[in-house]
C-alpha cells in the first residue's frame, strides 16, 4: 500500500524497426518530475512514511485532468489547453496553483480552500540555492529555460534544456543571475531562489497556467516578453507574494503514517 504522487511523464513516440512508431523513453520534463521529489523530501523531514492504504496525491503541474475520484490535490492546476478538471467535484482539494484553477473547480461544485501556490516555490526551503553553488561555481549572466514544446525555437549556450534530471536542470537555473523563458517551472524555481525572472511568450502554451501562477502569487497583472533580448531589457518581474507556511500546512500529511504507526 502506498500514496502514488501523480505526475505527467508520457513516453515519447519514436521511429522504430522498419519505420514503425514505438513508445520510447519517458519525456522527463523537469517541471513535471519535481512533484514526487519534493513530496519525498517533505515526508523525510516530517518523519512520515507510506501508509497501509492506497491513495493518489496530485501535486505540482497542470495535471488536474489526470485526477480520479477520491484523489487529493495539493498545488496543481488546470492545463488551459483544455479546461478539463478531471474528476472534480469528487476531489479532496487542499491547495491549488492559483485562483483561476480554483474558479474552474468551484464552477463544477468542488470545494476549494483559498490556499494558493505552486509547490515548486518551496524548493529552496529544502535545497537552498547555495546547494548548487558549491565548489566555486560561477554564475552565468542569463539562463533561458524554454517550455519543452518550445525547445526548437530557442538555441544557444545559455539555453537550459528542461528535459533531464530535476537537480541537474535546477542547478543550471541556480547558477544564473537572470532567468527567462516559456517554461513555467523555470520561472517558478528561479523565483523560489530569489533570481529575477521574466516570462517569454510561448508559441505553444496558452496563457491560462501562467495567469494562474502569477495571480496565485499576488500578481494579477504581469508583463510578458516576446524575445530573449526583450526579456533582458525588461528585467525581472515583481517578486512573488507567497505564504510558504500556509502551503506547507496544507500539505496532506494525514495521508501518511508516522514511523510508530507503521511499525
mmCIF file of N, CA and C in Angstrom, residues 130-258:
data_model
loop_
_atom_site.group_PDB
_atom_site.id
_atom_site.type_symbol
_atom_site.label_atom_id
_atom_site.label_comp_id
_atom_site.label_asym_id
_atom_site.label_seq_id
_atom_site.Cartn_x
_atom_site.Cartn_y
_atom_site.Cartn_z
ATOM 1 N N UNK A 130 22.427 27.835 -2.393
ATOM 2 C CA UNK A 130 23.831 27.530 -2.108
ATOM 3 C C UNK A 130 24.158 26.054 -2.334
ATOM 4 N N UNK A 131 23.129 25.197 -2.256
ATOM 5 C CA UNK A 131 23.330 23.770 -2.514
ATOM 6 C C UNK A 131 23.945 23.552 -3.896
ATOM 7 N N UNK A 132 23.577 24.419 -4.828
ATOM 8 C CA UNK A 132 24.015 24.270 -6.213
ATOM 9 C C UNK A 132 25.190 25.183 -6.567
ATOM 10 N N UNK A 133 25.660 25.960 -5.587
ATOM 11 C CA UNK A 133 26.737 26.916 -5.855
ATOM 12 C C UNK A 133 28.034 26.540 -5.168
ATOM 13 N N UNK A 134 28.176 25.300 -4.798
ATOM 14 C CA UNK A 134 29.389 24.855 -4.126
ATOM 15 C C UNK A 134 30.549 24.724 -5.117
ATOM 16 N N UNK A 135 31.727 24.551 -4.573
ATOM 17 C CA UNK A 135 32.942 24.347 -5.374
ATOM 18 C C UNK A 135 33.228 25.527 -6.287
ATOM 19 N N UNK A 136 32.867 26.721 -5.834
ATOM 20 C CA UNK A 136 33.219 27.926 -6.577
ATOM 21 C C UNK A 136 32.545 28.064 -7.919
ATOM 22 N N UNK A 137 31.330 27.508 -8.051
ATOM 23 C CA UNK A 137 30.615 27.601 -9.321
ATOM 24 C C UNK A 137 30.348 29.065 -9.660
ATOM 25 N N UNK A 138 30.690 29.456 -10.880
ATOM 26 C CA UNK A 138 30.478 30.839 -11.303
ATOM 27 C C UNK A 138 29.074 30.997 -11.872
ATOM 28 N N UNK A 139 28.540 32.202 -11.793
ATOM 29 C CA UNK A 139 27.191 32.473 -12.282
ATOM 30 C C UNK A 139 27.219 32.856 -13.758
ATOM 31 N N UNK A 140 26.235 32.354 -14.477
ATOM 32 C CA UNK A 140 26.014 32.786 -15.856
ATOM 33 C C UNK A 140 25.127 34.024 -15.816
ATOM 34 N N UNK A 141 25.344 34.990 -16.695
ATOM 35 C CA UNK A 141 24.518 36.203 -16.648
ATOM 36 C C UNK A 141 23.041 35.938 -16.958
ATOM 37 N N UNK A 142 22.785 34.978 -17.862
ATOM 38 C CA UNK A 142 21.404 34.692 -18.280
ATOM 39 C C UNK A 142 21.216 33.185 -18.414
ATOM 40 N N UNK A 143 20.082 32.697 -17.947
ATOM 41 C CA UNK A 143 19.675 31.320 -18.196
ATOM 42 C C UNK A 143 18.326 31.340 -18.887
ATOM 43 N N UNK A 144 18.205 30.658 -20.015
ATOM 44 C CA UNK A 144 16.980 30.652 -20.822
ATOM 45 C C UNK A 144 16.354 29.263 -20.738
ATOM 46 N N UNK A 145 15.148 29.172 -20.184
ATOM 47 C CA UNK A 145 14.506 27.872 -19.986
ATOM 48 C C UNK A 145 13.217 27.821 -20.809
ATOM 49 N N UNK A 146 13.228 27.135 -21.948
ATOM 50 C CA UNK A 146 12.012 27.039 -22.756
ATOM 51 C C UNK A 146 11.057 25.983 -22.219
ATOM 52 N N UNK A 147 9.777 26.175 -22.467
ATOM 53 C CA UNK A 147 8.833 25.078 -22.314
ATOM 54 C C UNK A 147 9.277 23.967 -23.261
ATOM 55 N N UNK A 148 9.038 22.705 -22.876
ATOM 56 C CA UNK A 148 9.598 21.641 -23.721
ATOM 57 C C UNK A 148 9.029 21.659 -25.134
ATOM 58 N N UNK A 149 7.846 22.254 -25.340
ATOM 59 C CA UNK A 149 7.295 22.379 -26.694
ATOM 60 C C UNK A 149 8.022 23.461 -27.495
ATOM 61 N N UNK A 150 8.709 24.369 -26.793
ATOM 62 C CA UNK A 150 9.387 25.491 -27.450
ATOM 63 C C UNK A 150 10.883 25.263 -27.622
ATOM 64 N N UNK A 151 11.357 24.049 -27.350
ATOM 65 C CA UNK A 151 12.804 23.806 -27.356
ATOM 66 C C UNK A 151 13.454 24.111 -28.700
ATOM 67 N N UNK A 152 12.749 23.866 -29.792
ATOM 68 C CA UNK A 152 13.359 24.059 -31.112
ATOM 69 C C UNK A 152 13.461 25.534 -31.491
ATOM 70 N N UNK A 153 12.779 26.416 -30.759
ATOM 71 C CA UNK A 153 12.782 27.835 -31.127
ATOM 72 C C UNK A 153 13.835 28.636 -30.375
ATOM 73 N N UNK A 154 14.441 28.044 -29.364
ATOM 74 C CA UNK A 154 15.472 28.733 -28.594
ATOM 75 C C UNK A 154 16.742 27.894 -28.596
ATOM 76 N N UNK A 155 17.830 28.481 -29.076
ATOM 77 C CA UNK A 155 19.091 27.746 -29.137
ATOM 78 C C UNK A 155 20.207 28.624 -28.588
ATOM 79 N N UNK A 156 21.329 28.005 -28.264
ATOM 80 C CA UNK A 156 22.478 28.756 -27.779
ATOM 81 C C UNK A 156 22.993 28.184 -26.473
ATOM 82 N N UNK A 157 24.185 28.636 -26.063
ATOM 83 C CA UNK A 157 24.826 28.060 -24.884
ATOM 84 C C UNK A 157 24.126 28.446 -23.590
ATOM 85 N N UNK A 158 23.339 29.527 -23.607
ATOM 86 C CA UNK A 158 22.634 29.944 -22.401
ATOM 87 C C UNK A 158 21.280 29.268 -22.234
ATOM 88 N N UNK A 159 20.889 28.451 -23.216
ATOM 89 C CA UNK A 159 19.613 27.747 -23.121
ATOM 90 C C UNK A 159 19.767 26.541 -22.197
ATOM 91 N N UNK A 160 18.877 26.432 -21.243
ATOM 92 C CA UNK A 160 18.862 25.318 -20.302
ATOM 93 C C UNK A 160 17.785 24.342 -20.752
ATOM 94 N N UNK A 161 18.189 23.174 -21.188
ATOM 95 C CA UNK A 161 17.240 22.173 -21.658
ATOM 96 C C UNK A 161 16.374 21.723 -20.480
ATOM 97 N N UNK A 162 15.029 21.850 -20.592
ATOM 98 C CA UNK A 162 14.169 21.446 -19.480
ATOM 99 C C UNK A 162 14.019 19.941 -19.341
ATOM 100 N N UNK A 163 14.552 19.204 -20.307
ATOM 101 C CA UNK A 163 14.453 17.745 -20.266
ATOM 102 C C UNK A 163 15.669 17.183 -19.537
ATOM 103 N N UNK A 164 15.423 16.504 -18.424
ATOM 104 C CA UNK A 164 16.541 15.903 -17.703
ATOM 105 C C UNK A 164 16.268 15.780 -16.220
ATOM 106 N N UNK A 165 17.271 15.336 -15.496
ATOM 107 C CA UNK A 165 17.170 15.183 -14.052
ATOM 108 C C UNK A 165 16.841 16.524 -13.405
ATOM 109 N N UNK A 166 15.844 16.562 -12.508
ATOM 110 C CA UNK A 166 15.464 17.842 -11.907
ATOM 111 C C UNK A 166 16.618 18.594 -11.259
ATOM 112 N N UNK A 167 17.457 17.913 -10.496
ATOM 113 C CA UNK A 167 18.548 18.614 -9.823
ATOM 114 C C UNK A 167 19.572 19.165 -10.822
ATOM 115 N N UNK A 168 19.780 18.449 -11.927
ATOM 116 C CA UNK A 168 20.718 18.944 -12.933
ATOM 117 C C UNK A 168 20.188 20.209 -13.598
ATOM 118 N N UNK A 169 18.899 20.196 -13.968
ATOM 119 C CA UNK A 169 18.290 21.372 -14.605
ATOM 120 C C UNK A 169 18.228 22.527 -13.611
ATOM 121 N N UNK A 170 17.784 22.236 -12.399
ATOM 122 C CA UNK A 170 17.651 23.278 -11.382
ATOM 123 C C UNK A 170 19.022 23.839 -11.004
ATOM 124 N N UNK A 171 20.059 23.016 -11.059
ATOM 125 C CA UNK A 171 21.408 23.501 -10.792
ATOM 126 C C UNK A 171 21.821 24.597 -11.752
ATOM 127 N N UNK A 172 21.469 24.434 -13.023
ATOM 128 C CA UNK A 172 21.811 25.459 -14.012
ATOM 129 C C UNK A 172 20.983 26.726 -13.792
ATOM 130 N N UNK A 173 19.719 26.553 -13.389
ATOM 131 C CA UNK A 173 18.896 27.724 -13.069
ATOM 132 C C UNK A 173 19.513 28.476 -11.891
ATOM 133 N N UNK A 174 19.914 27.734 -10.859
ATOM 134 C CA UNK A 174 20.501 28.351 -9.658
ATOM 135 C C UNK A 174 21.784 29.096 -9.978
ATOM 136 N N UNK A 175 22.482 28.669 -11.004
ATOM 137 C CA UNK A 175 23.754 29.312 -11.365
ATOM 138 C C UNK A 175 23.574 30.402 -12.409
ATOM 139 N N UNK A 176 22.353 30.903 -12.534
ATOM 140 C CA UNK A 176 22.051 32.008 -13.451
ATOM 141 C C UNK A 176 21.729 33.265 -12.654
ATOM 142 N N UNK A 177 22.204 34.395 -13.128
ATOM 143 C CA UNK A 177 21.918 35.667 -12.459
ATOM 144 C C UNK A 177 20.544 36.210 -12.834
ATOM 145 N N UNK A 178 20.067 35.793 -14.001
ATOM 146 C CA UNK A 178 18.762 36.210 -14.509
ATOM 147 C C UNK A 178 18.204 35.041 -15.312
ATOM 148 N N UNK A 179 16.904 34.787 -15.179
ATOM 149 C CA UNK A 179 16.284 33.665 -15.886
ATOM 150 C C UNK A 179 15.098 34.174 -16.701
ATOM 151 N N UNK A 180 14.988 33.665 -17.923
ATOM 152 C CA UNK A 180 13.825 33.977 -18.745
ATOM 153 C C UNK A 180 13.465 32.743 -19.563
ATOM 154 N N UNK A 181 12.282 32.743 -20.121
ATOM 155 C CA UNK A 181 11.861 31.612 -20.941
ATOM 156 C C UNK A 181 10.381 31.336 -20.792
ATOM 157 N N UNK A 182 9.920 30.310 -21.501
ATOM 158 C CA UNK A 182 8.496 29.960 -21.505
ATOM 159 C C UNK A 182 8.183 28.768 -20.624
ATOM 160 N N UNK A 183 9.188 28.207 -19.951
ATOM 161 C CA UNK A 183 8.949 27.128 -19.000
ATOM 162 C C UNK A 183 8.372 27.712 -17.717
ATOM 163 N N UNK A 184 7.160 27.335 -17.363
ATOM 164 C CA UNK A 184 6.568 27.852 -16.132
ATOM 165 C C UNK A 184 7.429 27.511 -14.931
ATOM 166 N N UNK A 185 7.893 26.268 -14.857
ATOM 167 C CA UNK A 185 8.681 25.894 -13.685
ATOM 168 C C UNK A 185 10.110 26.436 -13.736
ATOM 169 N N UNK A 186 10.557 26.848 -14.908
ATOM 170 C CA UNK A 186 11.810 27.599 -14.956
ATOM 171 C C UNK A 186 11.655 28.908 -14.202
ATOM 172 N N UNK A 187 10.512 29.571 -14.420
ATOM 173 C CA UNK A 187 10.220 30.817 -13.717
ATOM 174 C C UNK A 187 9.989 30.555 -12.229
ATOM 175 N N UNK A 188 9.200 29.520 -11.915
ATOM 176 C CA UNK A 188 8.871 29.206 -10.519
ATOM 177 C C UNK A 188 10.132 28.938 -9.702
ATOM 178 N N UNK A 189 11.012 28.094 -10.215
ATOM 179 C CA UNK A 189 12.219 27.738 -9.470
ATOM 180 C C UNK A 189 13.141 28.949 -9.328
ATOM 181 N N UNK A 190 13.275 29.732 -10.395
ATOM 182 C CA UNK A 190 14.096 30.946 -10.302
ATOM 183 C C UNK A 190 13.566 31.853 -9.203
ATOM 184 N N UNK A 191 12.255 32.057 -9.177
ATOM 185 C CA UNK A 191 11.672 32.944 -8.174
ATOM 186 C C UNK A 191 11.784 32.342 -6.776
ATOM 187 N N UNK A 192 11.747 31.010 -6.673
ATOM 188 C CA UNK A 192 11.962 30.364 -5.370
ATOM 189 C C UNK A 192 13.345 30.705 -4.829
ATOM 190 N N UNK A 193 14.322 30.833 -5.712
ATOM 191 C CA UNK A 193 15.695 31.165 -5.311
ATOM 192 C C UNK A 193 15.916 32.671 -5.170
ATOM 193 N N UNK A 194 14.914 33.461 -5.515
ATOM 194 C CA UNK A 194 15.094 34.909 -5.481
ATOM 195 C C UNK A 194 15.831 35.458 -6.680
ATOM 196 N N UNK A 195 15.870 34.685 -7.770
ATOM 197 C CA UNK A 195 16.536 35.124 -9.000
ATOM 198 C C UNK A 195 15.545 35.910 -9.853
ATOM 199 N N UNK A 196 15.895 37.099 -10.330
ATOM 200 C CA UNK A 196 14.984 37.842 -11.203
ATOM 201 C C UNK A 196 14.619 36.991 -12.427
ATOM 202 N N UNK A 197 13.337 36.998 -12.778
ATOM 203 C CA UNK A 197 12.879 36.135 -13.872
ATOM 204 C C UNK A 197 11.808 36.840 -14.690
ATOM 205 N N UNK A 198 11.821 36.569 -15.984
ATOM 206 C CA UNK A 198 10.840 37.165 -16.889
ATOM 207 C C UNK A 198 10.298 36.092 -17.834
ATOM 208 N N UNK A 199 8.989 36.004 -17.903
ATOM 209 C CA UNK A 199 8.333 35.063 -18.803
ATOM 210 C C UNK A 199 8.440 35.534 -20.245
ATOM 211 N N UNK A 200 8.771 34.607 -21.138
ATOM 212 C CA UNK A 200 8.719 34.853 -22.583
ATOM 213 C C UNK A 200 7.504 34.119 -23.126
ATOM 214 N N UNK A 201 6.746 34.768 -23.982
ATOM 215 C CA UNK A 201 5.523 34.169 -24.504
ATOM 216 C C UNK A 201 5.821 32.863 -25.225
ATOM 217 N N UNK A 202 5.066 31.827 -24.882
ATOM 218 C CA UNK A 202 5.226 30.532 -25.526
ATOM 219 C C UNK A 202 4.503 30.508 -26.867
ATOM 220 N N UNK A 203 5.087 29.809 -27.807
ATOM 221 C CA UNK A 203 4.429 29.632 -29.105
ATOM 222 C C UNK A 203 3.404 28.506 -29.072
ATOM 223 N N UNK A 204 3.421 27.713 -28.010
ATOM 224 C CA UNK A 204 2.566 26.528 -27.965
ATOM 225 C C UNK A 204 1.639 26.461 -26.758
ATOM 226 N N UNK A 205 1.983 27.148 -25.685
ATOM 227 C CA UNK A 205 1.197 27.068 -24.462
ATOM 228 C C UNK A 205 0.268 28.280 -24.329
ATOM 229 N N UNK A 206 -1.018 28.056 -24.008
ATOM 230 C CA UNK A 206 -1.927 29.189 -23.805
ATOM 231 C C UNK A 206 -1.601 29.907 -22.505
ATOM 232 N N UNK A 207 -2.134 31.127 -22.326
ATOM 233 C CA UNK A 207 -1.770 31.933 -21.155
ATOM 234 C C UNK A 207 -2.307 31.412 -19.825
ATOM 235 N N UNK A 208 -3.292 30.527 -19.825
ATOM 236 C CA UNK A 208 -4.031 30.202 -18.610
ATOM 237 C C UNK A 208 -3.133 29.827 -17.436
ATOM 238 N N UNK A 209 -2.220 28.887 -17.634
ATOM 239 C CA UNK A 209 -1.437 28.411 -16.491
ATOM 240 C C UNK A 209 -0.494 29.480 -15.954
ATOM 241 N N UNK A 210 -0.009 30.350 -16.853
ATOM 242 C CA UNK A 210 0.848 31.447 -16.414
ATOM 243 C C UNK A 210 0.022 32.481 -15.639
ATOM 244 N N UNK A 211 -1.165 32.806 -16.180
ATOM 245 C CA UNK A 211 -2.067 33.722 -15.483
ATOM 246 C C UNK A 211 -2.383 33.187 -14.089
ATOM 247 N N UNK A 212 -2.630 31.897 -14.017
ATOM 248 C CA UNK A 212 -2.990 31.241 -12.758
ATOM 249 C C UNK A 212 -1.852 31.356 -11.743
ATOM 250 N N UNK A 213 -0.645 31.061 -12.185
ATOM 251 C CA UNK A 213 0.518 31.118 -11.286
ATOM 252 C C UNK A 213 0.758 32.542 -10.783
ATOM 253 N N UNK A 214 0.787 33.510 -11.706
ATOM 254 C CA UNK A 214 1.069 34.878 -11.294
ATOM 255 C C UNK A 214 -0.032 35.430 -10.389
ATOM 256 N N UNK A 215 -1.294 35.125 -10.710
ATOM 257 C CA UNK A 215 -2.398 35.586 -9.855
ATOM 258 C C UNK A 215 -2.309 34.950 -8.472
ATOM 259 N N UNK A 216 -1.861 33.693 -8.419
ATOM 260 C CA UNK A 216 -1.721 32.997 -7.149
ATOM 261 C C UNK A 216 -0.570 33.500 -6.302
ATOM 262 N N UNK A 217 0.279 34.331 -6.897
ATOM 263 C CA UNK A 217 1.403 34.917 -6.159
ATOM 264 C C UNK A 217 1.303 36.444 -6.141
ATOM 265 N N UNK A 218 0.063 36.930 -6.147
ATOM 266 C CA UNK A 218 -0.189 38.350 -5.947
ATOM 267 C C UNK A 218 0.108 39.251 -7.119
ATOM 268 N N UNK A 219 0.120 38.688 -8.329
ATOM 269 C CA UNK A 219 0.478 39.491 -9.496
ATOM 270 C C UNK A 219 -0.515 39.243 -10.624
ATOM 271 N N UNK A 220 -1.741 39.735 -10.433
ATOM 272 C CA UNK A 220 -2.769 39.539 -11.455
ATOM 273 C C UNK A 220 -2.374 40.199 -12.767
ATOM 274 N N UNK A 221 -1.557 41.255 -12.678
ATOM 275 C CA UNK A 221 -1.025 41.902 -13.879
ATOM 276 C C UNK A 221 0.480 41.662 -13.930
ATOM 277 N N UNK A 222 0.950 41.192 -15.063
ATOM 278 C CA UNK A 222 2.375 40.944 -15.249
ATOM 279 C C UNK A 222 2.689 41.141 -16.725
ATOM 280 N N UNK A 223 3.938 41.363 -17.026
ATOM 281 C CA UNK A 223 4.339 41.648 -18.404
ATOM 282 C C UNK A 223 5.103 40.475 -18.994
ATOM 283 N N UNK A 224 4.796 40.149 -20.230
ATOM 284 C CA UNK A 224 5.417 39.024 -20.930
ATOM 285 C C UNK A 224 6.304 39.545 -22.049
ATOM 286 N N UNK A 225 7.518 39.031 -22.130
ATOM 287 C CA UNK A 225 8.422 39.395 -23.218
ATOM 288 C C UNK A 225 8.132 38.533 -24.448
ATOM 289 N N UNK A 226 8.539 39.008 -25.598
ATOM 290 C CA UNK A 226 8.357 38.251 -26.840
ATOM 291 C C UNK A 226 9.662 37.674 -27.363
ATOM 292 N N UNK A 227 10.776 38.023 -26.708
ATOM 293 C CA UNK A 227 12.079 37.520 -27.137
ATOM 294 C C UNK A 227 13.033 37.565 -25.953
ATOM 295 N N UNK A 228 14.163 36.887 -26.112
ATOM 296 C CA UNK A 228 15.169 36.900 -25.050
ATOM 297 C C UNK A 228 15.700 38.316 -24.851
ATOM 298 N N UNK A 229 15.979 38.990 -25.954
ATOM 299 C CA UNK A 229 16.502 40.349 -25.849
ATOM 300 C C UNK A 229 15.545 41.271 -25.108
ATOM 301 N N UNK A 230 14.262 41.148 -25.415
ATOM 302 C CA UNK A 230 13.275 41.987 -24.736
ATOM 303 C C UNK A 230 13.186 41.619 -23.259
ATOM 304 N N UNK A 231 13.262 40.322 -22.953
ATOM 305 C CA UNK A 231 13.213 39.879 -21.554
ATOM 306 C C UNK A 231 14.365 40.471 -20.759
ATOM 307 N N UNK A 232 15.557 40.463 -21.359
ATOM 308 C CA UNK A 232 16.735 41.006 -20.672
ATOM 309 C C UNK A 232 16.567 42.501 -20.428
ATOM 310 N N UNK A 233 16.062 43.210 -21.419
ATOM 311 C CA UNK A 233 15.888 44.658 -21.264
ATOM 312 C C UNK A 233 14.801 44.987 -20.246
ATOM 313 N N UNK A 234 13.796 44.125 -20.117
ATOM 314 C CA UNK A 234 12.711 44.350 -19.151
ATOM 315 C C UNK A 234 13.151 44.018 -17.724
ATOM 316 N N UNK A 235 14.071 43.076 -17.595
ATOM 317 C CA UNK A 235 14.486 42.648 -16.264
ATOM 318 C C UNK A 235 13.447 41.737 -15.635
ATOM 319 N N UNK A 236 13.601 41.475 -14.363
ATOM 320 C CA UNK A 236 12.717 40.534 -13.684
ATOM 321 C C UNK A 236 11.348 41.112 -13.369
ATOM 322 N N UNK A 237 10.355 40.213 -13.323
ATOM 323 C CA UNK A 237 9.014 40.587 -12.882
ATOM 324 C C UNK A 237 9.054 40.891 -11.379
ATOM 325 N N UNK A 238 8.029 41.564 -10.867
ATOM 326 C CA UNK A 238 7.945 41.788 -9.419
ATOM 327 C C UNK A 238 8.023 40.447 -8.690
ATOM 328 N N UNK A 239 8.693 40.385 -7.537
ATOM 329 C CA UNK A 239 8.809 39.116 -6.809
ATOM 330 C C UNK A 239 7.444 38.596 -6.373
ATOM 331 N N UNK A 240 7.326 37.285 -6.215
ATOM 332 C CA UNK A 240 6.044 36.699 -5.791
ATOM 333 C C UNK A 240 5.695 37.060 -4.358
ATOM 334 N N UNK A 241 4.399 37.223 -4.127
ATOM 335 C CA UNK A 241 3.873 37.355 -2.767
ATOM 336 C C UNK A 241 3.285 35.995 -2.427
ATOM 337 N N UNK A 242 3.916 35.306 -1.498
ATOM 338 C CA UNK A 242 3.624 33.881 -1.326
ATOM 339 C C UNK A 242 3.798 33.475 0.125
ATOM 340 N N UNK A 243 2.819 32.760 0.669
ATOM 341 C CA UNK A 243 2.882 32.272 2.039
ATOM 342 C C UNK A 243 3.271 30.796 2.021
ATOM 343 N N UNK A 244 4.566 30.544 2.105
ATOM 344 C CA UNK A 244 5.044 29.166 2.065
ATOM 345 C C UNK A 244 4.572 28.341 3.239
ATOM 346 N N UNK A 245 4.451 28.966 4.398
ATOM 347 C CA UNK A 245 3.991 28.237 5.579
ATOM 348 C C UNK A 245 2.573 27.740 5.383
ATOM 349 N N UNK A 246 1.733 28.571 4.810
ATOM 350 C CA UNK A 246 0.342 28.183 4.574
ATOM 351 C C UNK A 246 0.268 26.988 3.624
ATOM 352 N N UNK A 247 1.100 27.008 2.572
ATOM 353 C CA UNK A 247 1.089 25.898 1.626
ATOM 354 C C UNK A 247 1.607 24.624 2.279
ATOM 355 N N UNK A 248 2.628 24.745 3.112
ATOM 356 C CA UNK A 248 3.160 23.574 3.815
ATOM 357 C C UNK A 248 2.149 23.007 4.806
ATOM 358 N N UNK A 249 1.449 23.879 5.514
ATOM 359 C CA UNK A 249 0.417 23.417 6.443
ATOM 360 C C UNK A 249 -0.684 22.678 5.696
ATOM 361 N N UNK A 250 -0.942 23.106 4.456
ATOM 362 C CA UNK A 250 -1.978 22.462 3.649
ATOM 363 C C UNK A 250 -1.533 21.115 3.074
ATOM 364 N N UNK A 251 -0.239 20.805 3.186
ATOM 365 C CA UNK A 251 0.235 19.510 2.677
ATOM 366 C C UNK A 251 -0.523 18.381 3.381
ATOM 367 N N UNK A 252 -1.032 17.397 2.638
ATOM 368 C CA UNK A 252 -1.873 16.343 3.219
ATOM 369 C C UNK A 252 -1.076 15.289 3.986
ATOM 370 N N UNK A 253 -0.470 15.698 5.094
ATOM 371 C CA UNK A 253 0.313 14.767 5.907
ATOM 372 C C UNK A 253 -0.544 13.629 6.446
ATOM 373 N N UNK A 254 -1.858 13.878 6.551
ATOM 374 C CA UNK A 254 -2.759 12.864 7.093
ATOM 375 C C UNK A 254 -2.896 11.635 6.187
ATOM 376 N N UNK A 255 -2.413 11.737 4.954
ATOM 377 C CA UNK A 255 -2.448 10.573 4.056
ATOM 378 C C UNK A 255 -1.367 9.564 4.416
ATOM 379 N N UNK A 256 -0.411 9.993 5.220
ATOM 380 C CA UNK A 256 0.755 9.168 5.520
ATOM 381 C C UNK A 256 0.731 8.705 6.973
ATOM 382 N N UNK A 257 1.722 7.966 7.342
ATOM 383 C CA UNK A 257 1.822 7.409 8.696
ATOM 384 C C UNK A 257 3.128 7.829 9.344
ATOM 385 N N UNK A 258 3.137 7.888 10.664
ATOM 386 C CA UNK A 258 4.377 8.102 11.389
ATOM 387 C C UNK A 258 5.136 6.767 11.474
#
